GROMACS .gro file of C-alpha atoms in nm:
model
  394
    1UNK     CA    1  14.656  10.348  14.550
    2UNK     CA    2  14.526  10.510  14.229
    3UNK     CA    3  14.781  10.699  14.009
    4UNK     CA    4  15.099  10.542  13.959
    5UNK     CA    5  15.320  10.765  13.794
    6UNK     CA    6  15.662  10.593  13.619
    7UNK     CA    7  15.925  10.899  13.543
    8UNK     CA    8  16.140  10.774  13.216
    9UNK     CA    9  16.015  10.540  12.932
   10UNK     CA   10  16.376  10.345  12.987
   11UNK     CA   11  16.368  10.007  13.013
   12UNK     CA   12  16.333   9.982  13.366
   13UNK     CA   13  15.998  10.250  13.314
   14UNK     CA   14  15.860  10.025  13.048
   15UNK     CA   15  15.944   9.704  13.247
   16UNK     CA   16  15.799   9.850  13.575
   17UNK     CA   17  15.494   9.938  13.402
   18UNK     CA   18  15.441   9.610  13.238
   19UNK     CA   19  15.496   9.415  13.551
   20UNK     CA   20  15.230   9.653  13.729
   21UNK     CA   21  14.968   9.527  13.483
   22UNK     CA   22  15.031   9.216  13.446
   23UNK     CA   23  15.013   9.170  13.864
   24UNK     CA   24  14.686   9.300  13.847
   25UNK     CA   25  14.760   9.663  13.924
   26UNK     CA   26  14.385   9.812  13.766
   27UNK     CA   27  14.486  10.193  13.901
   28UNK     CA   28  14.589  10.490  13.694
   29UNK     CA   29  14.958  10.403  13.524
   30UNK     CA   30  15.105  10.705  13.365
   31UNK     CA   31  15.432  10.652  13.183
   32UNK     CA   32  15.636  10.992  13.071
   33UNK     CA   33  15.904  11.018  12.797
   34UNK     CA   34  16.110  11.310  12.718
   35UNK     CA   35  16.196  11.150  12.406
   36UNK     CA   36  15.965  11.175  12.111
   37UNK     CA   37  16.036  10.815  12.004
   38UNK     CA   38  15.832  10.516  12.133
   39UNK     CA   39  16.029  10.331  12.420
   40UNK     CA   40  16.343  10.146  12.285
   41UNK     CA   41  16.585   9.886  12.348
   42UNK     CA   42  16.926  10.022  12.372
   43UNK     CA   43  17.214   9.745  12.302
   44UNK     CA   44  17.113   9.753  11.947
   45UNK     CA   45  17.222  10.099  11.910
   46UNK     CA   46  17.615  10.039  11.912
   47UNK     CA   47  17.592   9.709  11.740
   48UNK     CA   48  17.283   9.595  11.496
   49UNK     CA   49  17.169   9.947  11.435
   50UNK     CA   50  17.489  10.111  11.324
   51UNK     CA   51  17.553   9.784  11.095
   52UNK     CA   52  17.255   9.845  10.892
   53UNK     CA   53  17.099   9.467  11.009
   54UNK     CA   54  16.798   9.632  11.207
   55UNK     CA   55  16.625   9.916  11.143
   56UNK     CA   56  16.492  10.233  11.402
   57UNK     CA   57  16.118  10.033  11.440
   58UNK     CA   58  16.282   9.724  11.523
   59UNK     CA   59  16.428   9.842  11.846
   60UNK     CA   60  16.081   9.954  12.021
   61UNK     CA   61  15.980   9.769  12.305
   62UNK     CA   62  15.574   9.835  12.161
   63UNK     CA   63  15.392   9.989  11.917
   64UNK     CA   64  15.182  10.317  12.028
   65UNK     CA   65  14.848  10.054  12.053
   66UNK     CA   66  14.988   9.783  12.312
   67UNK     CA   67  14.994  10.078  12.539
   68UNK     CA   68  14.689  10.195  12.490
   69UNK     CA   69  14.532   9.831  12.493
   70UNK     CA   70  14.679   9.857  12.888
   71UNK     CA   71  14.580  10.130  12.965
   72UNK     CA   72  14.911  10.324  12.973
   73UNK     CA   73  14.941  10.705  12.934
   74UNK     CA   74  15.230  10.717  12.779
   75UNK     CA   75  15.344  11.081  12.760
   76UNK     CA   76  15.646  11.141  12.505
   77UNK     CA   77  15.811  11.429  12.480
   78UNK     CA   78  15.748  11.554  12.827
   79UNK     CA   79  16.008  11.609  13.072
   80UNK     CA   80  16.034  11.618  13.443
   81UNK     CA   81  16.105  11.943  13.559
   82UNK     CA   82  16.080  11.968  13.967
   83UNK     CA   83  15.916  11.685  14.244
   84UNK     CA   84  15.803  11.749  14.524
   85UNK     CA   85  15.768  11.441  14.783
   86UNK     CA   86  15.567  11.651  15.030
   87UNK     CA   87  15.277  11.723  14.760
   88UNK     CA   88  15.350  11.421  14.600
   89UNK     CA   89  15.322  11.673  14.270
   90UNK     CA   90  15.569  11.609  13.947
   91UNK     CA   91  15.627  11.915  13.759
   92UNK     CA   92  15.694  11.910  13.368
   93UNK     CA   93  15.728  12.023  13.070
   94UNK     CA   94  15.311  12.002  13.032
   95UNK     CA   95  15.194  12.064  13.346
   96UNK     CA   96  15.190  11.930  13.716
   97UNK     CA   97  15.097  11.584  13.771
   98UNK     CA   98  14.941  11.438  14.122
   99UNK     CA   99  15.048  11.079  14.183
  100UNK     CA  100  15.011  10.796  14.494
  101UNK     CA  101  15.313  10.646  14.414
  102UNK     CA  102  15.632  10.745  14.189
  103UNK     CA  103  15.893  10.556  14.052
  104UNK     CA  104  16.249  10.710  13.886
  105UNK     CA  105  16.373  10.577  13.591
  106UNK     CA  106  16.511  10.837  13.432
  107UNK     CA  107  16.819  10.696  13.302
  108UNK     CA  108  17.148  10.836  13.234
  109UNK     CA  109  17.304  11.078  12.938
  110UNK     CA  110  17.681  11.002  12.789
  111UNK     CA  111  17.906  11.252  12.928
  112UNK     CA  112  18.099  11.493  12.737
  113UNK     CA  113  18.436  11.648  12.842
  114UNK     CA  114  18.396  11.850  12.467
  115UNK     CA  115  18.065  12.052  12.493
  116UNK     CA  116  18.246  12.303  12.251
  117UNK     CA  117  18.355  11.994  11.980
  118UNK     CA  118  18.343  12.069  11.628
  119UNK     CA  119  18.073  11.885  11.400
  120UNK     CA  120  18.161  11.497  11.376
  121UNK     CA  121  18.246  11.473  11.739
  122UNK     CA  122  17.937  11.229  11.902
  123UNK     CA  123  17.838  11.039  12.162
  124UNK     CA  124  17.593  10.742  12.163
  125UNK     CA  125  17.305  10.703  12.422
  126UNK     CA  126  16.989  10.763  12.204
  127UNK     CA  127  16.850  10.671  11.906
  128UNK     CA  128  16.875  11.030  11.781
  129UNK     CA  129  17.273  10.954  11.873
  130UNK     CA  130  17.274  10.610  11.669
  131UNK     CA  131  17.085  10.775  11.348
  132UNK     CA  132  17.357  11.080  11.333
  133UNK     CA  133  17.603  10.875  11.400
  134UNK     CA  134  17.501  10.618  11.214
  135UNK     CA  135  17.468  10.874  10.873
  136UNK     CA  136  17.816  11.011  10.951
  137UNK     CA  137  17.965  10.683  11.024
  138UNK     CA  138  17.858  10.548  10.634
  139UNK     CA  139  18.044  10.866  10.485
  140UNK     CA  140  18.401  10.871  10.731
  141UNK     CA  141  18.735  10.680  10.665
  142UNK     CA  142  18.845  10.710  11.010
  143UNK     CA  143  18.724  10.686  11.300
  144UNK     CA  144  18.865  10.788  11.623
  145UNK     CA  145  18.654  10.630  11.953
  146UNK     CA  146  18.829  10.785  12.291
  147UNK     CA  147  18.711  10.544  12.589
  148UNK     CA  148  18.761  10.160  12.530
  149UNK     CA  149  18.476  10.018  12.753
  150UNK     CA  150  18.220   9.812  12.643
  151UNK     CA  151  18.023  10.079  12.407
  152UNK     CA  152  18.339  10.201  12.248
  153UNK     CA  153  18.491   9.825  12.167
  154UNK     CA  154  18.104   9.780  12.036
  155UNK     CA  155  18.110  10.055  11.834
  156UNK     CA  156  18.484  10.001  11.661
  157UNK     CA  157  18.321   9.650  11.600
  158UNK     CA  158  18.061   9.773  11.382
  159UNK     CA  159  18.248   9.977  11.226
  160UNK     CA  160  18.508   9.771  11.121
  161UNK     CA  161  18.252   9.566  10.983
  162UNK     CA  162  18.150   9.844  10.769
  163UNK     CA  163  18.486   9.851  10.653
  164UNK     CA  164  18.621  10.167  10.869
  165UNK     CA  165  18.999  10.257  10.953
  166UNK     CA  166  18.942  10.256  11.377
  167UNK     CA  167  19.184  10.389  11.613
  168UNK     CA  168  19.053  10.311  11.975
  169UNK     CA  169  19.209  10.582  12.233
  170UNK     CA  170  19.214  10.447  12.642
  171UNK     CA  171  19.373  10.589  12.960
  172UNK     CA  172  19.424  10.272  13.098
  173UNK     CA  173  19.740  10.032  13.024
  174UNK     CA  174  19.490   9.774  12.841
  175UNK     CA  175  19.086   9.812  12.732
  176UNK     CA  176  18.823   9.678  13.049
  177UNK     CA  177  19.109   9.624  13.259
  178UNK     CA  178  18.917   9.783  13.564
  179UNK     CA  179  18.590   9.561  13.473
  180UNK     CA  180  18.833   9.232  13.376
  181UNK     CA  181  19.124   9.286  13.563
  182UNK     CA  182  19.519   9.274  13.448
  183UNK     CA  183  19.502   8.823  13.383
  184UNK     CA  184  19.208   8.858  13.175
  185UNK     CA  185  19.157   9.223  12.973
  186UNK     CA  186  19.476   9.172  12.731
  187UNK     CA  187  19.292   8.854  12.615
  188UNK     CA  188  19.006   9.086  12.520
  189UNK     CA  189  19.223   9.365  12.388
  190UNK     CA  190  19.426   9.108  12.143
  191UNK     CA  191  19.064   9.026  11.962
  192UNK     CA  192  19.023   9.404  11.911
  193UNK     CA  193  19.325   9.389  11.720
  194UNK     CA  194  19.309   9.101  11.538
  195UNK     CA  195  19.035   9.250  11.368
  196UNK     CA  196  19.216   9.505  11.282
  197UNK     CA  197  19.195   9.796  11.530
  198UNK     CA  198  19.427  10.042  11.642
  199UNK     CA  199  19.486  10.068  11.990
  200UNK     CA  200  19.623  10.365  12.175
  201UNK     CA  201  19.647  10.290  12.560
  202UNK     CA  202  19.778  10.481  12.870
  203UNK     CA  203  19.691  10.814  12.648
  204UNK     CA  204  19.458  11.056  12.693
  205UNK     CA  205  19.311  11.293  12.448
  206UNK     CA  206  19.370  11.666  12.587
  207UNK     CA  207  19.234  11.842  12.238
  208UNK     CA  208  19.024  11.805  11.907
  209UNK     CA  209  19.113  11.972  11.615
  210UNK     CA  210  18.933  12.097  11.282
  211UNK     CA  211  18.755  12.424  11.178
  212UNK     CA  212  18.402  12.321  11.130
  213UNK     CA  213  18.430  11.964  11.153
  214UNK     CA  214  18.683  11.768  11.341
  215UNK     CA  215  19.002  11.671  11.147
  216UNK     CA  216  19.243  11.520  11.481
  217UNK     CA  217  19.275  11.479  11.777
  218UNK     CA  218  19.577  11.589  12.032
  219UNK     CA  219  19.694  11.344  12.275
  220UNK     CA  220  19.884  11.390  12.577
  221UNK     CA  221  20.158  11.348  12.452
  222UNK     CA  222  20.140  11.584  12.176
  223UNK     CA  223  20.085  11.310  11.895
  224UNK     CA  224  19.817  11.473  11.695
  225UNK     CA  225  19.590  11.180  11.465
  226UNK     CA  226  19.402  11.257  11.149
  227UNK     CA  227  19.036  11.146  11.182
  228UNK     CA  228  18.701  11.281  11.017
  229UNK     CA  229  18.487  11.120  11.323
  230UNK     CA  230  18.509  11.109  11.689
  231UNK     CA  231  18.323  10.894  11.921
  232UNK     CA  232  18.318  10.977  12.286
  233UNK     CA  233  18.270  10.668  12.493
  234UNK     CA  234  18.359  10.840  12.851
  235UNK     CA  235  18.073  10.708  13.096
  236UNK     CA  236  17.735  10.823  13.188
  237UNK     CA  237  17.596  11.055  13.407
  238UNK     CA  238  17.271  10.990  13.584
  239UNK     CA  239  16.960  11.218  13.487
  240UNK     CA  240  16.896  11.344  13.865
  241UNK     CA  241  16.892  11.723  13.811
  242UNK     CA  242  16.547  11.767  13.786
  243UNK     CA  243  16.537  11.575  14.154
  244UNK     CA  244  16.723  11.881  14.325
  245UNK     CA  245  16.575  11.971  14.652
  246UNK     CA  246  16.349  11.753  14.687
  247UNK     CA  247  16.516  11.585  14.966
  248UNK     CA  248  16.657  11.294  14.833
  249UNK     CA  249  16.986  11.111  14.885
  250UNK     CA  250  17.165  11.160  14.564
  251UNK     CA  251  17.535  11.089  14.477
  252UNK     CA  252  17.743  11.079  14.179
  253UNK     CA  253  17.604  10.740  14.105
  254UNK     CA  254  17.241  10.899  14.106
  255UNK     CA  255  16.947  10.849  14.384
  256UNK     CA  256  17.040  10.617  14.634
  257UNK     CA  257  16.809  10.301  14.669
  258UNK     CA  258  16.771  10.069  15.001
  259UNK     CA  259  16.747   9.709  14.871
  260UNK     CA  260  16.391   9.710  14.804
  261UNK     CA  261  16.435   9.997  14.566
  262UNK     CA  262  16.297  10.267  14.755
  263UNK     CA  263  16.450  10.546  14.739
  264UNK     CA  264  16.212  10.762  14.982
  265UNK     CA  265  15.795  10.783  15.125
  266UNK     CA  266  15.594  10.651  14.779
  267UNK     CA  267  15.922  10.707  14.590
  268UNK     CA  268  16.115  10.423  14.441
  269UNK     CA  269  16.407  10.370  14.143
  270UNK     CA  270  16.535  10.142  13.937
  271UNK     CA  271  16.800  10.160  13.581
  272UNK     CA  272  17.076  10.336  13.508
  273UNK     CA  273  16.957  10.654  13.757
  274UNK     CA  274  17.042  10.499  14.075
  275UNK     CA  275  17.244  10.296  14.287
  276UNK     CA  276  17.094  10.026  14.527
  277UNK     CA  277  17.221   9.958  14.902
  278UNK     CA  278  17.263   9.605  14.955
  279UNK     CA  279  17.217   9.375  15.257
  280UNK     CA  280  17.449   9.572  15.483
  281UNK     CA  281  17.418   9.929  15.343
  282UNK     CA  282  17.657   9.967  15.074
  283UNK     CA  283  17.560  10.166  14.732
  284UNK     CA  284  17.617   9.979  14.429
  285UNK     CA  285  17.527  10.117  14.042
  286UNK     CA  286  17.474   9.871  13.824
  287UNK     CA  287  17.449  10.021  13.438
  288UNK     CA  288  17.320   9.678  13.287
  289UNK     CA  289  17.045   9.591  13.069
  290UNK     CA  290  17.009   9.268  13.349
  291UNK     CA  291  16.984   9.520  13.646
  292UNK     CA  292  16.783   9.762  13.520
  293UNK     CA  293  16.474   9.502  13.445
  294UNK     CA  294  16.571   9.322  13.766
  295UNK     CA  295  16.548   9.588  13.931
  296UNK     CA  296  16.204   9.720  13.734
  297UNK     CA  297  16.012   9.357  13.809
  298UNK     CA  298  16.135   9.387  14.226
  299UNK     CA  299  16.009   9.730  14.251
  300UNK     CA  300  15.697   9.639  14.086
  301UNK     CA  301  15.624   9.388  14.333
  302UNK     CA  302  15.689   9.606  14.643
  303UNK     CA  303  15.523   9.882  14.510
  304UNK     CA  304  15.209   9.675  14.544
  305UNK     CA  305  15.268   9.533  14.897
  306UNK     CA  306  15.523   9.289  14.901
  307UNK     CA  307  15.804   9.534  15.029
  308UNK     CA  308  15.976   9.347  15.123
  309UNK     CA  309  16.164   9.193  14.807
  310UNK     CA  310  16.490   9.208  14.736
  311UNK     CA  311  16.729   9.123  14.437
  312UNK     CA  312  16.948   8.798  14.514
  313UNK     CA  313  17.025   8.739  14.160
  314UNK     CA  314  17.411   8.792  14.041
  315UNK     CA  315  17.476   9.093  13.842
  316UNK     CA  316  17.505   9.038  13.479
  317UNK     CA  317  17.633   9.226  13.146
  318UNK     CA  318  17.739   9.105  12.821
  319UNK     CA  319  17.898   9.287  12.528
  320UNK     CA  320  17.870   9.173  12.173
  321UNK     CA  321  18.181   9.257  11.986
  322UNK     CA  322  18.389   9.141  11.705
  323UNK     CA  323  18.194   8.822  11.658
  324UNK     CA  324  18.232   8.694  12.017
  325UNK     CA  325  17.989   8.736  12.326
  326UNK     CA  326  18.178   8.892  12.672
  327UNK     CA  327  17.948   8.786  12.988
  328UNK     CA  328  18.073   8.971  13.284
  329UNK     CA  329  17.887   8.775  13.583
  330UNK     CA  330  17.878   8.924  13.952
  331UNK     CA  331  18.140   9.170  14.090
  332UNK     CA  332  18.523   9.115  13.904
  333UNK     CA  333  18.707   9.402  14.095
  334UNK     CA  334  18.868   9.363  14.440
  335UNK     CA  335  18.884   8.974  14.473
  336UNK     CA  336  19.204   8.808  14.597
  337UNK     CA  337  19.250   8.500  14.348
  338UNK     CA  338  19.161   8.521  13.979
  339UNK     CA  339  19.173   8.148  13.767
  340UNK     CA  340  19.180   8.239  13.417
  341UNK     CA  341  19.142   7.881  13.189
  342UNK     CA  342  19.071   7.844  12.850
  343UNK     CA  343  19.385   7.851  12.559
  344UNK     CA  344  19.286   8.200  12.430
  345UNK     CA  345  18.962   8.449  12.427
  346UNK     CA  346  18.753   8.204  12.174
  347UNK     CA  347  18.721   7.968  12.498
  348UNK     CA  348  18.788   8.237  12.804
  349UNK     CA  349  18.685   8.185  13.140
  350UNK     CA  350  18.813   8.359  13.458
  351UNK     CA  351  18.656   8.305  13.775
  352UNK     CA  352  18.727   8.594  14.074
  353UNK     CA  353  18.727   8.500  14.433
  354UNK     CA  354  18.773   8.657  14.799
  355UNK     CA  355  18.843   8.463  15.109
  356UNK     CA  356  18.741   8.132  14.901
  357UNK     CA  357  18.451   8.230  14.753
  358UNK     CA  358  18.315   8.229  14.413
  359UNK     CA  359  18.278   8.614  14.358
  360UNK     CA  360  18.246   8.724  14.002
  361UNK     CA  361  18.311   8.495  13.686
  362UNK     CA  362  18.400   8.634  13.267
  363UNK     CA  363  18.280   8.379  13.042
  364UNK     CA  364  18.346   8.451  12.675
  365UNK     CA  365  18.053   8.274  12.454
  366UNK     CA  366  17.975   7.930  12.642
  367UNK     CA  367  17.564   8.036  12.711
  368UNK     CA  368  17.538   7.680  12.924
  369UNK     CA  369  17.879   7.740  13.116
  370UNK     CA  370  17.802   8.133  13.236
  371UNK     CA  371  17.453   8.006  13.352
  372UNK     CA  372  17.636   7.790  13.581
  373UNK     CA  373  17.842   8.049  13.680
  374UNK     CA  374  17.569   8.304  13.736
  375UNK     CA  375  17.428   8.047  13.983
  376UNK     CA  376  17.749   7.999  14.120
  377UNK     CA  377  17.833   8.352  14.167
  378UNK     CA  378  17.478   8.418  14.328
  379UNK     CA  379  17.488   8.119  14.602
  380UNK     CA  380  17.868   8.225  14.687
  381UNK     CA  381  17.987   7.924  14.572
  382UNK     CA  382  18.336   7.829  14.754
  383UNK     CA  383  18.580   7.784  14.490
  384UNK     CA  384  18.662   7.391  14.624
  385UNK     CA  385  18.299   7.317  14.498
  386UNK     CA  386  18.299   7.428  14.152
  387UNK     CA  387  18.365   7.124  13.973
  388UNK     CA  388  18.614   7.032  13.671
  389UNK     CA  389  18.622   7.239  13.425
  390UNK     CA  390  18.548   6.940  13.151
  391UNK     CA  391  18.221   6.869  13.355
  392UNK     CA  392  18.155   7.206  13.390
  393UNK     CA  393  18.134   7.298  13.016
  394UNK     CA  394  17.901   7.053  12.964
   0.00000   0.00000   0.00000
């Protein structure tokens, strides 16, 4: 093998092509970018970066010499245009590339159900997004954020810490209640407003208004709220156009992984882009910061001959928001008993089961406690072994 070629300077790119090197992989590693910027670490970008408490440098993953010191070719600014497996030829931007092997990490972009949206109207997925929004955020007095999953609660978090009016819009009866469930999402959604944020839920908003720059926005049921920024927190959508005809499973949740994250002959996947298949064949897309490097290190390691590798850790996301810490362990939709403990969301655990087993677990702060329940969650822990709670916390 001689030319490894890593599509998307994500974090699952960067991570694939650190792992590469550091397991001894001496071969050609190129690493392309369509970003300008240096590879970045994303979670700051809704929380530490709109506050003011990091700056843009401080979210790089390396400076421009470590990769050259690893003998990296990191190409920024260059986009992939058109693959073909068969040639085993990348098309961008710059030119064709020849490669041995090629991984996909091309990520995902916020979706937009406004393309035509007046100025002030943003979304947040790149650091391009966070500075704009970041500028416009210093100078508004209200801000309207339609979508209350984890970026959008992040995002009214920072900015009522910058002192901003924050009206949060969701379709759903209550904030994360697909990702928590209906015992343990109004727990979440009371800390929201405790600090002070509007919330606005079973609504949808059908129009924005303003000439120029957005002054409201219309919801369905014709209630019309004054605003001078918009935040669109609506999902992702996975960056698989440029993967068109080359013969590739591809689905809504991006290119379709088996679950040693190869995705087709010297072509494998990991981040935000793709779903894997697990054990017995079923698709799952996890958009975590945990998956995507999980996923990176495992498809480093079969990429150099030990194909055989596949993830057995319990998925794993946390949100930062209004000074508390939200780890979401494992899979928390679809069980059959919930146990929520805990006397409100400062000390909130809920554990999720099906047929007896220890499924998926939301721990709120408690870093000792949702280790344990990672490991739990993982082994399939039957819910008779988990012990006490008071020994537990320990």
């Amino acid at each position: 093998m001689r030319h490894v070629l890593v599509v998307g300077a994500s974090l699952a790119g960067v991570r694939v092509a650190e792992n590469l090197r550091s397991l001894g992989f001496d071969g050609r590693l190129s690493l392309i970018g369509a970003e300008q910027h240096l590879p970045y670490d994303r979670p700051p970008l809704s929380k530490e970066l709109l506050t003011g408490s990091l700056d843009p440098d401080a979210v790089v993953f390396h400076e421009r010499a470590w990769f050259a010191d690893h003998d990296i070719d990191l190409r920024l600014g260059e986009r992939a245009v058109h693959l073909d497996p068969q040639r085993r030829t990348l098309q961008t931007t710059e030119g064709t590339l020849e490669y041995d092997e090629l991984v996909v990490a091309t990520g995902a972009r916020a979706r937009n159900p406004f393309p035509q949206a007046p100025r002030g109207v943003c979304t947040l997925r790149t650091l391009d997004d966070a500075e704009a929004f970041r500028a416009a955020l210093t100078a508004a007095a209200h801000l309207v954020v339609i979508g209350g999953g984890f970026i959008g609660l992040e995002v009214a978090s920072s900015a009522r810490a910058l002192g901003k009016d924050v009206t949060v819009v969701e379709v759903a009866d209550t904030p994360l209640v697909r990702s928590l469930g209906v015992e343990t999402a109004p727990a979440v959604a009371d800390l929201a407003r405790n600090h002070g944020i509007r919330l606005l839920c079973g609504r949808s908003v059908t129009a924005l208004g303003g000439t120029g720059s957005v002054e409201s926005v219309r919801l369905d049921n014709g209630e019309d709220i004054d605003c001078d920024l918009v935040l669109l927190g609506v999902g992702a959508v996975p960056n698989t156009e440029w993967l068109d005809g080359a013969g590739l499973e591809i689905t809504s949740a991006g290119i379709v992984c088996d679950p040693t994250g190869r995705a087709g002959e010297h072509l494998w996947a990991a981040g935000d882009v793709c779903s894997w298949r697990d054990t017995v064949g079923v698709a799952h897309r996890h958009e975590h910061w945990t998956s995507a490097a999980e996923q990176a290190t495992l498809v480093a390691h079969n990429l150099l001959g030990d194909d055989s590798r596949t993830l057995t850790s319990a998925p794993y996301v946390w949100s930062d928001q209004f000074g508390r810490r939200i780890n979401l362990i494992g899979t928390t939709t679809g069980y059959d008993a919930v146990r929520v403990l805990g006397h409100d969301v400062s000390d909130l655990v809920a554990l999720y089961a099906r047929h007896g087993l220890l499924v998926g677990a939301c721990v709120v702060d408690q870093a000792s406690l949702m280790l344990k329940c990672r490991r739990w969650v993982a082994e399939r822990t039957p819910v008779t072994a988990i012990p006490a709670w008071d020994l537990a916390r320990v």
